[in-house]
Amino acid sequence: MTETAQPRRARAEIDLGALRANVRTLRARIAPHVRIMAVVKADAYGHGAVRCARAALDAGADWLGTATPHEALALRAAGIVDVPVMCWLWTPGDPWDQGIEAGLDMSVSGLWALEEVVAAARATGGTARIQLKADTGLGRNGCQPADWPELVDRALAAEAEGLVKVTGLWSHFACADEPHHPSIAAQLDVFRSMIDHAEKAGIDPEVRHIANSPATLTLPEAHFDLVRPGIAMYGVSPSPELGTSADLGLRPVMSLKASVALVKRVPAGHGVSYGHHYVTGTDTTLGLVPLGYADGVPRHASGRGPVLIDGHRRTVAGRVAMDQFVVDLDGLTPEPGTEAVLFGPGDEGEPTAEDWAVAADTIAYEIVTRIGARVPRVYLGG
Ligand SMILES: *Cc1c(COP(=O)(O)O)cnc(C)c1O
C-alpha cells in the first residue's frame, strides 16, 4: 500500500512548527534547571516518533521517553544516538542486552526486572543505566513502598559490582489532571520519602521525576529535575478541567483531513449506513467521507462526530463503518474531492480532537493516538 506525496483519500497533517512552539511554551513554564523528556511513545501519540523526537530536540527537549524498549531502540536505529532515551514498560524476556548496548535508561519496577538486567549486564560486559520506579499511589507499574528497601539494596549491590548505574528515581501521577485532587499531595509525600530512603542508602541519581503534562502545566512543586510531557507537546489539553489547548497556550499539531468521495441527493425518509440508525428528515444531500474505524475514527462517535465541510459544521450521520462514514450535508452540494476536516487547531472553525473526545465519550489522547497506519502522515514545518 503506497500513497503519493499528496494523498487524496485522507491524511493527518503534522505541524512540526506547532510541536516546536509547544516545547518552547513548556520550557517557559518550568525552572531553568529542569530538563524536559519529550514522551514519544505509541509513535508519538500517532504523530510519528522519529520526526517528532527530532523536532522536540530541536526546540530544546533534553531527553526522550518511550513505553516499550522496542520503541526506544527504534529511535536509536533512526540515528538518534547522542540523547538520553528512557523506556519504562518492560516485560520478562525483553531485550535488556540491546538496551545496554544502546545506552538506554531502563526502568526497573521490581526484582524480576533487576535480575534480568543484571544478567544481561554480566552477559554483555556493559553497565546498565537503570531508573527505579516507585509506585507512590498510582497502583499500576512501580515498586510499592513496602518493597522499596529491598529493591534499593539489591540495586546498590549491583551498582557496587559495576553492573548497573541507578540514573534515576521516578514515579507517575494518578490524578494530576484533576487540580487539587487529594492524591496529588499524598503521592508527592510518598515520592519524597522514597527518594529520601534511596539517597540515604547511597543511590545518587542524575534525575528524579514524576510530572506528566498536567503536572508540568499546573504543579511546579512536582517538577523535581525533569518533566515528562506527552500530550501537551502535541498541543492537546490533558483534560477539559485544565481548559482547552488555546487556554493553555498550546497549538494542536495534528489535523485529520479527508476528501469527500461522493455527494448525492436523497429523499426524506432514507436510511443511512449500517443499521439505519439515521434516517433523513427531509430531502437532503449526503456526503461520503472515506475514513472509518480502521483509520481510528471512533465508532462510538456514530451520530455525533463533527466535521467541517466548505466552512460548515456537519455531523456524522448514522454508524461509522470500517472505512467510511456519511454526513448529512443538509443541502450543501460540495464538489466531490472537497476537503472534510475532522479535526485541527480550530482556526477555520474546524472541530478539535477535544471535540471528538466529547463526541466519542473518551479523552483526546485516544483520538490522536488511534489514528491508524492507513492514514498517511504529511509533515509541515519540517
Ligand atoms: C504517557 C506517559 C507520560 C506522558 O503523559 P502525558 O499525560 O501525555 O503528558 C509521562 N510518563 C509516563 C510514565 C507515561 O506513561
Short mmCIF file of N, CA and C in Angstrom, two decimals, residues 87-200:
data_model
loop_
_atom_site.label_atom_id
_atom_site.label_comp_id
_atom_site.label_asym_id
_atom_site.label_seq_id
_atom_site.Cartn_x
_atom_site.Cartn_y
_atom_site.Cartn_z
N CYS A 87 13.00 4.16 28.64
CA CYS A 87 11.79 3.38 28.36
C CYS A 87 11.39 2.65 29.63
N TRP A 88 10.07 2.55 29.82
CA TRP A 88 9.62 2.12 31.15
C TRP A 88 8.71 0.90 31.17
N LEU A 89 8.33 0.38 30.03
CA LEU A 89 7.39 -0.75 30.10
C LEU A 89 8.07 -2.03 29.64
N TRP A 90 8.68 -2.71 30.60
CA TRP A 90 9.43 -3.93 30.32
C TRP A 90 8.61 -5.15 30.68
N THR A 91 8.78 -6.19 29.87
CA THR A 91 8.08 -7.46 30.06
C THR A 91 9.17 -8.53 30.16
N PRO A 92 8.98 -9.54 30.99
CA PRO A 92 10.03 -10.56 31.09
C PRO A 92 10.46 -11.07 29.72
N GLY A 93 11.78 -11.22 29.54
CA GLY A 93 12.30 -11.69 28.26
C GLY A 93 12.61 -10.57 27.28
N ASP A 94 12.30 -9.34 27.61
CA ASP A 94 12.60 -8.22 26.70
C ASP A 94 14.12 -8.04 26.55
N PRO A 95 14.54 -7.29 25.51
CA PRO A 95 15.97 -7.24 25.15
C PRO A 95 16.79 -6.25 25.99
N TRP A 96 17.03 -6.64 27.25
CA TRP A 96 17.85 -5.79 28.12
C TRP A 96 19.26 -5.63 27.54
N ASP A 97 19.79 -6.71 26.91
CA ASP A 97 21.16 -6.62 26.36
C ASP A 97 21.24 -5.53 25.29
N GLN A 98 20.21 -5.48 24.43
CA GLN A 98 20.21 -4.42 23.41
C GLN A 98 20.06 -3.05 24.04
N GLY A 99 19.28 -2.99 25.11
CA GLY A 99 19.11 -1.72 25.82
C GLY A 99 20.42 -1.23 26.41
N ILE A 100 21.21 -2.16 26.93
CA ILE A 100 22.52 -1.79 27.49
C ILE A 100 23.42 -1.29 26.37
N GLU A 101 23.46 -2.03 25.26
CA GLU A 101 24.33 -1.63 24.15
C GLU A 101 23.91 -0.29 23.56
N ALA A 102 22.59 -0.03 23.56
CA ALA A 102 22.09 1.23 23.01
C ALA A 102 22.15 2.37 24.02
N GLY A 103 22.60 2.07 25.24
CA GLY A 103 22.70 3.11 26.25
C GLY A 103 21.36 3.66 26.70
N LEU A 104 20.34 2.82 26.68
CA LEU A 104 19.02 3.28 27.12
C LEU A 104 18.98 3.38 28.64
N ASP A 105 18.14 4.27 29.13
CA ASP A 105 17.78 4.29 30.54
C ASP A 105 16.57 3.38 30.71
N MET A 106 16.75 2.32 31.49
CA MET A 106 15.75 1.26 31.54
C MET A 106 15.09 1.26 32.91
N SER A 107 13.78 1.32 32.91
CA SER A 107 13.07 1.39 34.18
C SER A 107 12.97 0.01 34.82
N VAL A 108 13.14 0.00 36.13
CA VAL A 108 13.04 -1.23 36.90
C VAL A 108 12.01 -1.00 38.01
N SER A 109 10.96 -1.81 37.98
CA SER A 109 9.86 -1.67 38.95
C SER A 109 9.85 -2.79 39.98
N GLY A 110 10.64 -3.83 39.77
CA GLY A 110 10.56 -4.97 40.68
C GLY A 110 11.79 -5.85 40.54
N LEU A 111 11.85 -6.86 41.41
CA LEU A 111 13.05 -7.69 41.46
C LEU A 111 13.28 -8.50 40.19
N TRP A 112 12.17 -8.97 39.56
CA TRP A 112 12.39 -9.77 38.34
C TRP A 112 13.15 -8.96 37.30
N ALA A 113 12.81 -7.67 37.21
CA ALA A 113 13.44 -6.81 36.20
C ALA A 113 14.90 -6.56 36.57
N LEU A 114 15.15 -6.34 37.86
CA LEU A 114 16.54 -6.13 38.27
C LEU A 114 17.37 -7.38 37.96
N GLU A 115 16.79 -8.56 38.24
CA GLU A 115 17.53 -9.79 37.96
C GLU A 115 17.83 -9.93 36.47
N GLU A 116 16.84 -9.62 35.61
CA GLU A 116 17.08 -9.76 34.16
C GLU A 116 18.12 -8.74 33.67
N VAL A 117 18.06 -7.52 34.18
CA VAL A 117 19.00 -6.52 33.67
C VAL A 117 20.41 -6.81 34.18
N VAL A 118 20.52 -7.33 35.41
CA VAL A 118 21.84 -7.69 35.94
C VAL A 118 22.43 -8.85 35.13
N ALA A 119 21.59 -9.83 34.80
CA ALA A 119 22.08 -10.96 33.99
C ALA A 119 22.55 -10.47 32.63
N ALA A 120 21.80 -9.53 32.04
CA ALA A 120 22.20 -9.01 30.72
C ALA A 120 23.50 -8.21 30.83
N ALA A 121 23.69 -7.50 31.93
CA ALA A 121 24.93 -6.74 32.12
C ALA A 121 26.12 -7.69 32.24
N ARG A 122 25.92 -8.79 32.99
CA ARG A 122 27.01 -9.78 33.10
C ARG A 122 27.33 -10.35 31.73
N ALA A 123 26.29 -10.67 30.95
CA ALA A 123 26.50 -11.31 29.65
C ALA A 123 27.16 -10.37 28.65
N THR A 124 26.81 -9.10 28.69
CA THR A 124 27.35 -8.18 27.68
C THR A 124 28.64 -7.51 28.15
N GLY A 125 28.88 -7.55 29.46
CA GLY A 125 30.05 -6.85 29.98
C GLY A 125 29.84 -5.35 30.09
N GLY A 126 28.61 -4.90 29.89
CA GLY A 126 28.34 -3.46 29.99
C GLY A 126 27.76 -3.08 31.35
N THR A 127 27.57 -1.78 31.52
CA THR A 127 26.89 -1.28 32.72
C THR A 127 25.53 -0.76 32.29
N ALA A 128 24.48 -1.27 32.91
CA ALA A 128 23.12 -0.87 32.53
C ALA A 128 22.73 0.40 33.27
N ARG A 129 22.18 1.35 32.53
CA ARG A 129 21.60 2.56 33.15
C ARG A 129 20.16 2.21 33.54
N ILE A 130 19.89 2.18 34.83
CA ILE A 130 18.52 1.84 35.26
C ILE A 130 17.93 2.97 36.09
N GLN A 131 16.62 3.07 36.01
CA GLN A 131 15.88 4.04 36.83
C GLN A 131 14.86 3.26 37.64
N LEU A 132 14.89 3.45 38.95
CA LEU A 132 13.97 2.71 39.82
C LEU A 132 12.64 3.45 39.88
N LYS A 133 11.58 2.71 39.60
CA LYS A 133 10.25 3.33 39.59
C LYS A 133 9.49 3.01 40.87
N ALA A 134 9.02 4.08 41.51
CA ALA A 134 8.26 3.96 42.74
C ALA A 134 6.76 4.04 42.43
N ASP A 135 5.99 3.11 43.00
CA ASP A 135 4.53 3.25 42.96
C ASP A 135 4.14 4.09 44.18
N THR A 136 3.96 5.39 43.93
CA THR A 136 3.64 6.31 45.03
C THR A 136 2.14 6.45 45.23
N GLY A 137 1.36 5.62 44.50
CA GLY A 137 -0.09 5.68 44.69
C GLY A 137 -0.90 5.41 43.43
N LEU A 138 -0.25 5.41 42.27
CA LEU A 138 -1.00 5.15 41.03
C LEU A 138 -1.59 3.74 41.04
N GLY A 139 -0.83 2.80 41.63
CA GLY A 139 -1.34 1.43 41.65
C GLY A 139 -1.27 0.76 40.30
N ARG A 140 -0.24 1.09 39.51
CA ARG A 140 -0.09 0.46 38.20
C ARG A 140 1.31 -0.15 38.19
N ASN A 141 2.23 0.36 37.39
CA ASN A 141 3.59 -0.16 37.43
C ASN A 141 4.32 0.50 38.62
N GLY A 142 5.52 0.04 38.94
CA GLY A 142 6.28 0.66 40.02
C GLY A 142 6.34 -0.22 41.25
N CYS A 143 7.30 0.11 42.10
CA CYS A 143 7.57 -0.68 43.30
C CYS A 143 6.83 -0.09 44.50
N GLN A 144 6.12 -0.92 45.22
CA GLN A 144 5.40 -0.47 46.42
C GLN A 144 6.39 0.00 47.49
N PRO A 145 5.97 0.96 48.30
CA PRO A 145 6.86 1.43 49.37
C PRO A 145 7.38 0.28 50.25
N ALA A 146 6.55 -0.70 50.52
CA ALA A 146 6.99 -1.79 51.41
C ALA A 146 8.11 -2.62 50.79
N ASP A 147 8.16 -2.66 49.46
CA ASP A 147 9.17 -3.48 48.77
C ASP A 147 10.40 -2.66 48.35
N TRP A 148 10.32 -1.34 48.55
CA TRP A 148 11.35 -0.42 48.06
C TRP A 148 12.72 -0.67 48.70
N PRO A 149 12.80 -0.84 50.04
CA PRO A 149 14.13 -1.03 50.63
C PRO A 149 14.88 -2.22 50.02
N GLU A 150 14.17 -3.30 49.75
CA GLU A 150 14.87 -4.46 49.18
C GLU A 150 15.33 -4.16 47.75
N LEU A 151 14.47 -3.51 46.96
CA LEU A 151 14.85 -3.18 45.58
C LEU A 151 16.07 -2.25 45.59
N VAL A 152 16.04 -1.26 46.47
CA VAL A 152 17.16 -0.31 46.56
C VAL A 152 18.44 -1.05 46.97
N ASP A 153 18.34 -1.91 47.97
CA ASP A 153 19.55 -2.64 48.42
C ASP A 153 20.13 -3.50 47.31
N ARG A 154 19.25 -4.19 46.61
CA ARG A 154 19.75 -5.07 45.54
C ARG A 154 20.35 -4.25 44.40
N ALA A 155 19.75 -3.09 44.12
CA ALA A 155 20.30 -2.23 43.06
C ALA A 155 21.67 -1.71 43.48
N LEU A 156 21.81 -1.34 44.75
CA LEU A 156 23.11 -0.86 45.23
C LEU A 156 24.17 -1.96 45.15
N ALA A 157 23.77 -3.19 45.45
CA ALA A 157 24.73 -4.30 45.37
C ALA A 157 25.19 -4.48 43.91
N ALA A 158 24.24 -4.37 42.97
CA ALA A 158 24.61 -4.50 41.55
C ALA A 158 25.47 -3.32 41.10
N GLU A 159 25.18 -2.16 41.68
CA GLU A 159 25.99 -0.98 41.35
C GLU A 159 27.42 -1.18 41.83
N ALA A 160 27.56 -1.76 43.03
CA ALA A 160 28.90 -1.99 43.59
C ALA A 160 29.72 -2.93 42.71
N GLU A 161 29.01 -3.82 42.01
CA GLU A 161 29.72 -4.73 41.09
C GLU A 161 29.94 -4.12 39.72
N GLY A 162 29.48 -2.89 39.52
CA GLY A 162 29.65 -2.24 38.22
C GLY A 162 28.68 -2.72 37.15
N LEU A 163 27.64 -3.44 37.56
CA LEU A 163 26.71 -3.99 36.56
C LEU A 163 25.63 -2.99 36.18
N VAL A 164 25.25 -2.15 37.11
CA VAL A 164 24.23 -1.13 36.82
C VAL A 164 24.68 0.20 37.39
N LYS A 165 24.10 1.26 36.85
CA LYS A 165 24.19 2.58 37.46
C LYS A 165 22.75 3.06 37.61
N VAL A 166 22.35 3.41 38.82
CA VAL A 166 20.99 3.92 39.02
C VAL A 166 21.00 5.40 38.64
N THR A 167 20.43 5.70 37.47
CA THR A 167 20.48 7.07 36.95
C THR A 167 19.26 7.88 37.36
N GLY A 168 18.20 7.19 37.81
CA GLY A 168 17.00 7.96 38.13
C GLY A 168 16.12 7.28 39.16
N LEU A 169 15.35 8.11 39.84
CA LEU A 169 14.28 7.66 40.74
C LEU A 169 13.04 8.37 40.24
N TRP A 170 11.97 7.59 40.04
CA TRP A 170 10.85 8.25 39.36
C TRP A 170 9.52 7.61 39.72
N SER A 171 8.45 8.32 39.35
CA SER A 171 7.11 7.84 39.63
C SER A 171 6.12 8.49 38.65
N HIS A 172 4.85 8.21 38.83
CA HIS A 172 3.83 8.70 37.88
C HIS A 172 2.55 9.00 38.67
N PHE A 173 1.87 10.08 38.27
CA PHE A 173 0.66 10.51 38.98
C PHE A 173 -0.59 9.76 38.51
N ALA A 174 -1.53 9.64 39.44
CA ALA A 174 -2.84 9.06 39.10
C ALA A 174 -3.84 10.12 38.65
N CYS A 175 -3.81 11.30 39.27
CA CYS A 175 -4.89 12.28 39.09
C CYS A 175 -4.36 13.70 38.89
N ALA A 176 -3.22 13.85 38.22
CA ALA A 176 -2.65 15.19 38.05
C ALA A 176 -3.55 16.07 37.18
N ASP A 177 -4.45 15.43 36.41
CA ASP A 177 -5.35 16.20 35.54
C ASP A 177 -6.59 16.67 36.29
N GLU A 178 -6.68 16.37 37.59
CA GLU A 178 -7.81 16.87 38.40
C GLU A 178 -7.23 17.78 39.46
N PRO A 179 -7.15 19.10 39.17
CA PRO A 179 -6.48 20.02 40.09
C PRO A 179 -7.01 19.85 41.52
N HIS A 180 -6.09 19.86 42.47
CA HIS A 180 -6.38 19.76 43.91
C HIS A 180 -6.87 18.38 44.35
N HIS A 181 -6.82 17.40 43.48
CA HIS A 181 -7.19 16.06 43.93
C HIS A 181 -6.28 15.67 45.10
N PRO A 182 -6.84 15.16 46.19
CA PRO A 182 -6.01 14.87 47.37
C PRO A 182 -4.88 13.87 47.11
N SER A 183 -5.03 13.02 46.11
CA SER A 183 -3.97 12.04 45.84
C SER A 183 -2.69 12.72 45.36
N ILE A 184 -2.78 13.95 44.85
CA ILE A 184 -1.57 14.60 44.31
C ILE A 184 -0.58 14.87 45.43
N ALA A 185 -1.04 15.54 46.47
CA ALA A 185 -0.14 15.84 47.59
C ALA A 185 0.32 14.55 48.27
N ALA A 186 -0.59 13.58 48.37
CA ALA A 186 -0.22 12.31 49.01
C ALA A 186 0.88 11.62 48.22
N GLN A 187 0.76 11.60 46.89
CA GLN A 187 1.79 10.96 46.08
C GLN A 187 3.13 11.69 46.21
N LEU A 188 3.07 13.03 46.25
CA LEU A 188 4.33 13.78 46.38
C LEU A 188 5.01 13.46 47.70
N ASP A 189 4.22 13.33 48.78
CA ASP A 189 4.82 12.97 50.08
C ASP A 189 5.50 11.60 50.01
N VAL A 190 4.79 10.64 49.42
CA VAL A 190 5.37 9.30 49.34
C VAL A 190 6.62 9.32 48.45
N PHE A 191 6.55 10.06 47.35
CA PHE A 191 7.71 10.12 46.44
C PHE A 191 8.92 10.70 47.17
N ARG A 192 8.70 11.81 47.90
CA ARG A 192 9.82 12.42 48.62
C ARG A 192 10.42 11.45 49.62
N SER A 193 9.57 10.69 50.30
CA SER A 193 10.15 9.81 51.32
C SER A 193 10.84 8.60 50.67
N MET A 194 10.36 8.15 49.52
CA MET A 194 11.05 7.03 48.84
C MET A 194 12.38 7.51 48.26
N ILE A 195 12.41 8.75 47.74
CA ILE A 195 13.70 9.32 47.28
C ILE A 195 14.67 9.41 48.46
N ASP A 196 14.14 9.94 49.56
CA ASP A 196 14.96 10.13 50.75
C ASP A 196 15.59 8.81 51.20
N HIS A 197 14.75 7.77 51.23
CA HIS A 197 15.27 6.46 51.65
C HIS A 197 16.40 6.02 50.70
N ALA A 198 16.15 6.11 49.39
CA ALA A 198 17.13 5.62 48.42
C ALA A 198 18.43 6.42 48.51
N GLU A 199 18.32 7.73 48.67
CA GLU A 199 19.54 8.56 48.71
C GLU A 199 20.32 8.31 49.99
N LYS A 200 19.59 8.14 51.10
CA LYS A 200 20.31 7.84 52.36
C LYS A 200 21.02 6.49 52.27
#
